Short mmCIF file of C-alpha atoms in Angstrom, two decimals:
data_model
loop_
_atom_site.label_atom_id
_atom_site.label_comp_id
_atom_site.label_asym_id
_atom_site.label_seq_id
_atom_site.Cartn_x
_atom_site.Cartn_y
_atom_site.Cartn_z
CA MET A 1 1.13 -11.74 -22.20
CA SER A 2 -0.33 -13.23 -19.02
CA LEU A 3 -2.19 -10.79 -16.78
CA ARG A 4 -0.19 -12.10 -13.85
CA LEU A 5 3.10 -11.19 -15.51
CA ARG A 6 2.16 -7.81 -16.93
CA CYS A 7 4.17 -6.23 -14.14
CA LEU A 8 7.22 -6.74 -16.35
CA ILE A 9 6.24 -3.67 -18.35
CA LEU A 10 3.15 -1.50 -18.03
CA VAL A 11 1.90 1.74 -19.42
CA GLY A 12 0.82 4.29 -16.81
CA LEU A 13 -0.65 7.76 -17.06
CA LEU A 14 0.96 10.82 -15.49
CA PRO A 15 -1.18 13.83 -14.64
CA ALA A 16 0.74 17.07 -15.04
CA CYS A 17 1.91 18.25 -11.60
CA GLY A 18 0.14 21.45 -10.70
CA GLY A 19 -1.95 21.34 -13.88
CA SER A 20 -4.93 19.67 -15.43
CA PRO A 21 -5.01 15.90 -15.91
CA SER A 22 -2.94 14.84 -18.88
CA SER A 23 -3.76 12.11 -21.36
CA ALA A 24 -0.13 11.69 -22.39
CA PRO A 25 1.02 8.10 -21.80
CA ARG A 26 4.06 7.45 -19.68
CA VAL A 27 5.90 4.14 -19.58
CA ARG A 28 6.61 3.00 -16.07
CA VAL A 29 8.97 0.24 -15.06
CA PRO A 30 8.70 -1.86 -11.90
CA VAL A 31 11.38 -1.81 -9.25
CA ALA A 32 13.84 -4.46 -10.39
CA ALA A 33 13.66 -7.86 -8.75
CA PRO A 34 16.91 -9.17 -7.22
CA THR A 35 19.12 -10.82 -9.82
CA ASN A 36 18.91 -14.12 -7.95
CA ASN A 37 15.12 -14.22 -8.31
CA PRO A 38 14.08 -14.21 -11.97
CA GLY A 39 10.34 -14.34 -12.46
CA SER A 40 8.25 -17.25 -13.68
CA GLU A 41 4.59 -18.19 -13.78
CA ALA A 42 5.41 -21.14 -11.51
CA LYS A 43 6.80 -18.79 -8.84
CA VAL A 44 3.68 -16.64 -9.11
CA GLN A 45 1.44 -19.64 -8.53
CA LEU A 46 3.52 -20.88 -5.61
CA GLY A 47 3.57 -17.37 -4.15
CA ARG A 48 -0.19 -17.07 -4.50
CA HIS A 49 -0.71 -20.23 -2.43
CA LEU A 50 1.79 -19.07 0.20
CA PHE A 51 0.27 -15.57 0.37
CA TYR A 52 -3.08 -17.01 1.41
CA ASP A 53 -1.75 -19.78 3.66
CA PRO A 54 -2.22 -19.36 7.45
CA ARG A 55 0.53 -21.93 8.01
CA LEU A 56 2.87 -18.97 7.73
CA SER A 57 1.74 -17.68 11.14
CA ILE A 58 2.78 -19.10 14.49
CA ASN A 59 -0.71 -20.30 15.43
CA ASN A 60 -2.10 -20.94 11.93
CA SER A 61 -4.45 -17.99 12.42
CA ARG A 62 -3.32 -15.47 9.82
CA ALA A 63 -1.99 -15.35 6.29
CA CYS A 64 -0.57 -12.42 4.34
CA GLY A 65 -4.02 -12.24 2.78
CA THR A 66 -5.60 -11.67 6.19
CA CYS A 67 -4.14 -8.17 6.46
CA HIS A 68 -4.25 -7.65 2.70
CA GLU A 69 -7.72 -8.62 1.46
CA GLN A 70 -8.41 -8.45 -2.26
CA LYS A 71 -11.88 -6.94 -1.88
CA LYS A 72 -10.35 -4.10 0.16
CA ALA A 73 -7.62 -3.43 -2.42
CA PHE A 74 -5.26 -5.59 -0.34
CA THR A 75 -5.73 -3.72 2.93
CA ASP A 76 -7.70 -4.99 5.95
CA GLY A 77 -10.21 -2.30 6.93
CA PHE A 78 -8.79 -1.87 10.44
CA ALA A 79 -7.42 1.36 11.83
CA ARG A 80 -4.27 -0.47 12.88
CA ALA A 81 -3.02 -3.90 11.91
CA ILE A 82 -3.43 -6.87 14.25
CA GLY A 83 -0.83 -9.63 14.48
CA ALA A 84 -1.20 -13.38 14.92
CA THR A 85 -0.90 -13.02 18.71
CA LEU A 86 -3.61 -10.30 18.63
CA GLN A 87 -1.08 -7.57 19.28
CA VAL A 88 -2.49 -4.29 17.95
CA HIS A 89 0.15 -2.50 15.91
CA SER A 90 0.80 1.22 15.79
CA LEU A 91 0.29 1.51 12.03
CA SER A 92 -2.33 0.46 9.51
CA SER A 93 -1.85 -2.09 6.73
CA LEU A 94 -0.75 -0.45 3.49
CA SER A 95 -2.38 -1.40 0.19
CA LEU A 96 -0.37 -3.78 -1.99
CA ALA A 97 -1.91 -2.49 -5.23
CA ASN A 98 0.93 -1.89 -7.70
CA VAL A 99 3.51 -2.58 -5.01
CA ALA A 100 5.88 -3.69 -7.79
CA PHE A 101 6.39 0.01 -8.59
CA ARG A 102 6.98 1.21 -5.03
CA PRO A 103 10.45 2.62 -4.34
CA GLN A 104 9.47 2.63 -0.65
CA LEU A 105 7.55 -0.22 0.94
CA ASN A 106 6.89 0.92 4.51
CA TRP A 107 5.10 3.76 6.25
CA ARG A 108 8.16 5.24 7.94
CA ASN A 109 11.27 3.43 6.73
CA PRO A 110 12.77 3.82 3.22
CA MET A 111 14.32 0.37 3.67
CA PRO A 112 14.21 -2.42 2.63
CA LEU A 113 14.09 -1.89 -1.11
CA SER A 114 13.05 -5.35 -2.31
CA LEU A 115 9.81 -7.24 -1.79
CA GLU A 116 11.85 -10.33 -0.95
CA ASP A 117 13.51 -8.60 2.00
CA GLN A 118 10.28 -6.89 3.01
CA LEU A 119 8.44 -10.23 3.31
CA LEU A 120 10.78 -11.35 6.08
CA ILE A 121 9.75 -8.41 8.29
CA PRO A 122 6.14 -9.49 8.91
CA LEU A 123 7.13 -13.15 8.86
CA LEU A 124 9.96 -12.96 11.41
CA GLY A 125 9.63 -9.56 13.07
CA THR A 126 9.14 -9.27 16.82
CA HIS A 127 8.55 -5.50 17.23
CA PRO A 128 5.69 -5.77 16.55
CA VAL A 129 4.75 -9.42 16.16
CA GLU A 130 2.94 -9.97 12.88
CA MET A 131 3.18 -13.60 11.75
CA GLY A 132 5.29 -14.56 14.77
CA MET A 133 7.57 -17.12 13.08
CA ALA A 134 10.88 -15.88 14.48
CA GLY A 135 12.70 -18.91 15.86
CA HIS A 136 10.18 -21.27 14.25
CA GLU A 137 11.57 -21.31 10.72
CA ASP A 138 12.11 -25.08 10.64
CA GLU A 139 8.58 -25.65 11.90
CA LEU A 140 7.23 -23.43 9.14
CA LEU A 141 9.09 -25.32 6.41
CA ALA A 142 7.98 -28.65 7.89
CA ARG A 143 4.36 -27.49 7.78
CA LEU A 144 4.70 -26.57 4.12
CA ALA A 145 6.42 -29.83 3.24
CA ALA A 146 3.59 -31.77 4.89
CA GLU A 147 0.97 -30.14 2.65
CA PRO A 148 0.59 -32.31 -0.51
CA ARG A 149 -0.13 -29.35 -2.78
CA TYR A 150 3.25 -27.80 -2.18
CA ALA A 151 5.59 -30.51 -3.48
CA PRO A 152 4.67 -29.97 -7.17
CA LEU A 153 4.40 -26.20 -6.72
CA PHE A 154 7.89 -25.86 -5.22
CA ALA A 155 9.32 -28.29 -7.79
CA ALA A 156 7.85 -26.28 -10.67
CA ALA A 157 9.06 -22.97 -9.24
CA TYR A 158 12.57 -24.22 -8.46
CA PRO A 159 13.27 -27.04 -10.95
CA GLY A 160 16.37 -29.10 -10.24
CA ASP A 161 16.64 -27.90 -6.67
CA VAL A 162 16.94 -30.99 -4.48
CA ALA A 163 15.84 -29.06 -1.38
CA PRO A 164 13.33 -26.46 -2.58
CA PHE A 165 11.62 -25.90 0.79
CA THR A 166 13.63 -22.93 2.06
CA LEU A 167 12.74 -19.60 3.64
CA LEU A 168 14.47 -17.83 0.76
CA HIS A 169 12.22 -19.57 -1.75
CA VAL A 170 9.14 -18.71 0.29
CA ALA A 171 10.07 -15.03 0.23
CA GLN A 172 10.98 -15.10 -3.45
CA ALA A 173 7.73 -16.74 -4.51
CA ILE A 174 5.48 -14.45 -2.46
CA ALA A 175 7.37 -11.46 -3.85
CA TRP A 176 6.56 -12.57 -7.39
CA PHE A 177 2.89 -12.99 -6.60
CA GLU A 178 2.88 -9.50 -5.08
CA ARG A 179 4.39 -8.16 -8.30
CA THR A 180 1.26 -9.29 -10.12
CA LEU A 181 -1.11 -7.23 -7.94
CA ILE A 182 -1.60 -4.74 -10.75
CA SER A 183 -4.38 -2.16 -10.68
CA GLU A 184 -4.64 -0.22 -13.93
CA ASP A 185 -8.30 -0.13 -15.00
CA ASN A 186 -10.30 2.41 -13.08
CA ALA A 187 -12.52 5.10 -14.60
CA TYR A 188 -9.75 7.70 -14.40
CA ASP A 189 -7.35 5.37 -16.21
CA ARG A 190 -9.88 5.04 -19.01
CA PHE A 191 -10.46 8.80 -19.08
CA THR A 192 -6.76 9.64 -19.31
CA ALA A 193 -6.43 7.01 -22.04
CA GLY A 194 -8.87 9.01 -24.14
CA ASN A 195 -12.32 7.84 -23.12
CA GLU A 196 -14.02 11.14 -22.32
CA GLY A 197 -17.16 9.39 -21.15
CA ALA A 198 -15.39 7.34 -18.49
CA LEU A 199 -15.71 10.14 -15.90
CA SER A 200 -18.79 12.08 -14.93
CA ASP A 201 -18.73 15.86 -15.23
CA VAL A 202 -18.51 16.08 -11.43
CA ALA A 203 -15.50 13.74 -11.35
CA LYS A 204 -13.79 15.75 -14.11
CA ALA A 205 -14.35 18.94 -12.13
CA GLY A 206 -13.02 17.16 -9.05
CA ALA A 207 -9.86 16.15 -10.89
CA ASP A 208 -9.35 19.76 -11.93
CA PHE A 209 -9.77 20.97 -8.33
CA PHE A 210 -7.49 18.17 -7.12
CA PHE A 211 -4.57 19.12 -9.39
CA ASN A 212 -5.11 22.89 -9.34
CA GLU A 213 -6.96 24.69 -6.52
CA ALA A 214 -6.34 21.96 -3.93
CA GLY A 215 -2.69 21.45 -4.92
CA CYS A 216 -2.90 17.71 -4.20
CA GLY A 217 -0.78 16.84 -7.23
CA GLN A 218 2.30 18.20 -5.49
CA CYS A 219 2.51 14.88 -3.62
CA HIS A 220 -0.14 12.69 -5.24
CA ASN A 221 1.14 12.45 -8.77
CA GLY A 222 2.42 9.80 -11.15
CA PRO A 223 0.48 6.78 -12.40
CA ASP A 224 -0.55 5.77 -8.88
CA LEU A 225 -1.01 9.29 -7.48
CA ASN A 226 1.49 8.51 -4.74
CA GLN A 227 4.54 10.63 -5.41
CA ASP A 228 6.15 13.60 -7.04
CA PRO A 229 8.48 12.06 -9.64
CA THR A 230 11.05 14.79 -8.89
CA ARG A 231 11.52 13.57 -5.30
CA VAL A 232 13.19 10.31 -4.35
CA ASN A 233 11.79 9.93 -0.84
CA ASP A 234 8.21 11.13 -0.55
CA PHE A 235 7.70 11.20 3.21
CA HIS A 236 5.70 14.09 4.66
CA ASN A 237 4.32 15.45 7.92
CA LEU A 238 0.61 16.19 7.40
CA GLY A 239 0.09 18.06 10.64
CA LEU A 240 -2.12 15.35 12.10
CA TYR A 241 -0.72 15.88 15.61
CA ASN A 242 1.05 18.54 17.61
CA LEU A 243 1.12 17.24 21.15
CA ASP A 244 3.61 19.69 22.61
CA GLY A 245 3.42 22.73 20.36
CA ALA A 246 6.68 21.63 18.74
CA GLY A 247 5.13 19.05 16.42
CA ALA A 248 5.33 15.86 18.51
CA TYR A 249 3.41 12.79 17.37
CA PRO A 250 2.17 10.01 19.69
CA ASP A 251 4.70 7.45 20.90
CA GLY A 252 4.98 4.37 18.71
CA ALA A 253 3.81 6.15 15.56
CA GLN A 254 6.17 9.07 15.12
CA GLY A 255 7.30 8.39 11.57
CA MET A 256 10.76 8.49 10.08
CA ILE A 257 12.29 9.88 13.28
CA GLU A 258 12.01 6.36 14.70
CA VAL A 259 14.44 5.23 12.00
CA THR A 260 16.71 8.25 11.52
CA ALA A 261 16.60 9.86 15.00
CA GLN A 262 16.54 13.22 13.19
CA PRO A 263 14.15 15.70 14.88
CA ALA A 264 13.01 17.06 11.51
CA ASP A 265 11.64 13.60 10.62
CA MET A 266 9.02 13.66 13.39
CA GLY A 267 5.63 12.86 11.86
CA ARG A 268 6.95 12.13 8.38
CA PHE A 269 5.24 9.16 6.71
CA ARG A 270 5.16 7.80 3.19
CA THR A 271 2.67 9.21 0.69
CA PRO A 272 0.33 6.28 -0.06
CA THR A 273 -1.23 5.46 -3.41
CA LEU A 274 -4.70 6.87 -4.02
CA ARG A 275 -5.71 3.97 -6.24
CA ASN A 276 -8.80 2.30 -4.79
CA ILE A 277 -8.77 4.87 -2.00
CA ALA A 278 -12.53 4.52 -1.43
CA LEU A 279 -11.91 0.89 -0.39
CA THR A 280 -9.01 1.45 1.99
CA SER A 281 -10.55 3.32 4.93
CA PRO A 282 -9.84 4.24 7.67
CA TYR A 283 -7.19 6.72 6.56
CA PHE A 284 -3.70 7.92 7.46
CA HIS A 285 -0.86 5.92 8.98
CA ASP A 286 -2.80 5.15 12.16
CA GLY A 287 -6.30 4.86 10.72
CA SER A 288 -7.37 7.86 12.77
CA THR A 289 -9.80 9.24 10.19
CA ALA A 290 -12.85 7.23 9.22
CA THR A 291 -14.16 8.88 6.07
CA LEU A 292 -12.73 10.00 2.77
CA ASN A 293 -14.47 13.36 3.06
CA GLU A 294 -12.84 14.04 6.42
CA ALA A 295 -9.42 13.03 5.09
CA ILE A 296 -9.79 15.46 2.18
CA ARG A 297 -10.75 18.29 4.51
CA ILE A 298 -7.77 17.65 6.80
CA HIS A 299 -5.47 18.03 3.80
CA LEU A 300 -7.25 21.20 2.72
CA ASP A 301 -7.12 22.63 6.25
CA GLY A 302 -3.37 22.13 6.34
CA GLY A 303 -3.54 19.64 9.19
CA ARG A 304 -5.85 18.60 12.01
CA ASN A 305 -6.77 20.30 15.27
CA VAL A 306 -7.40 17.67 17.96
CA THR A 307 -9.32 19.61 20.59
CA GLN A 308 -9.49 17.18 23.48
CA GLY A 309 -8.04 14.01 24.94
CA PRO A 310 -4.45 12.79 25.31
CA ARG A 311 -3.66 13.65 21.69
CA ALA A 312 -4.94 17.23 21.84
CA GLY A 313 -3.00 19.78 19.85
CA ASP A 314 -3.36 21.91 16.73
CA GLY A 315 -1.48 20.17 13.93
CA THR A 316 -2.15 23.07 11.58
CA LYS A 317 0.30 25.08 13.71
CA SER A 318 2.99 22.41 13.84
CA PRO A 319 6.41 23.78 12.86
CA LEU A 320 7.13 20.38 11.28
CA ARG A 321 4.12 20.28 9.01
CA SER A 322 5.03 20.01 5.32
CA PRO A 323 4.99 23.41 3.60
CA LEU A 324 3.28 21.70 0.68
CA LEU A 325 0.19 21.35 2.87
CA ALA A 326 -0.70 25.04 2.89
CA PRO A 327 -4.40 25.57 3.69
CA ARG A 328 -6.72 25.81 0.69
CA ALA A 329 -10.29 27.10 0.66
CA LEU A 330 -12.71 24.94 -1.34
CA SER A 331 -16.46 25.09 -1.17
CA ASP A 332 -18.49 22.11 -0.01
CA ALA A 333 -19.43 21.46 -3.64
CA GLN A 334 -15.78 21.46 -4.68
CA VAL A 335 -14.82 19.11 -1.84
CA TRP A 336 -17.60 16.78 -2.91
CA ALA A 337 -16.33 16.90 -6.51
CA VAL A 338 -12.83 15.95 -5.31
CA GLU A 339 -14.31 13.03 -3.41
CA VAL A 340 -16.25 11.90 -6.50
CA PHE A 341 -12.98 12.03 -8.46
CA LEU A 342 -11.17 9.96 -5.83
CA ARG A 343 -13.97 7.39 -5.88
CA SER A 344 -13.41 7.07 -9.63
CA LEU A 345 -10.03 5.52 -8.79
CA THR A 346 -11.70 2.25 -7.74
CA ASP A 347 -10.64 -0.64 -9.98
CA ASP A 348 -13.45 -3.21 -9.87
CA ALA A 349 -11.60 -5.64 -12.13
CA PHE A 350 -8.65 -5.65 -9.74
CA ILE A 351 -10.64 -6.46 -6.62
CA THR A 352 -12.55 -9.28 -8.37
CA ASN A 353 -9.78 -10.74 -10.53
CA PRO A 354 -9.84 -14.52 -9.87
CA ALA A 355 -6.13 -14.80 -10.71
CA LEU A 356 -5.37 -12.79 -7.55
CA ALA A 357 -7.84 -14.57 -5.28
CA ASN A 358 -7.34 -17.19 -2.59
CA PRO A 359 -6.59 -20.51 -4.38
CA TRP A 360 -7.26 -22.72 -1.36
CA PRO A 361 -10.61 -24.51 -1.02
CA GLN A 362 -13.00 -22.33 0.97
CA PRO A 363 -15.30 -23.72 3.68
#
């Protein structure tokens, strides 16, 4: 089976929630593609070209791959994303590693559910502007049609279609390329598959602290360490802010409350995958924490106390902070072991896989 189509069925590994890491295999199934978009290798190849093509932005300055760089586990390294018009967004760029398995695709909104629908948000959205193509759809399709490489790629992906250059086809093809962004070969994967030597003793101790004393497995579980399989919507308030003593977060990055208007959803954001976490700094929804060590300690402290400036407030005392984030006391050595474990989640094969790289000639 082609590496680029292995997303059709994969074997993951599920650590036991609240217990030691488990080596028991668990079959995981990707979120189903829409019935009108069956997969094909031709769609993957078309989607790969489109993903890395700056023609998809209003001023030819940015591609999907600009905010989702392979060497950074398909993030961008910025605290907050930057759009084609240089507008700085309120949230950071999420990793696309194993996005085919994500029941939720955004930081603060459980919708949309499909990668095809999600693609249209950065492409056409205006709040904020990402690619900036709203109102310029015909121009975009004309640009693609004028590129000689695309005629055979669209024809192969959509055989028999007399007018293959459509926005729907663009979204469908990129979605299939994104479904091939599979990360499944880090040291911890190999350890849980039975290779005892894949992890150092420090990393093994860190995994034990992670799932036991630190309680991280309550939210960071499953094959991608991004959810509790018993919960459908894993959105949590980590106590990062408490501007008013009642749990308020800064304007523009307040979490699910911006979608639901429910006061209890203030500060609730999606639990991200921990795969390749060492490559995806800075951390949290707004990139407000620079180092992995600091991010670990904020979780262990049960939130963050901002002592000065316009965002001052003790998040550890927020009434909206998730009860799962109860403070835990770990020694410096134990925190370091947890960090070593998290660094073992880096998948070098994933970030260097040529099948996922930019196919366009490089200067």
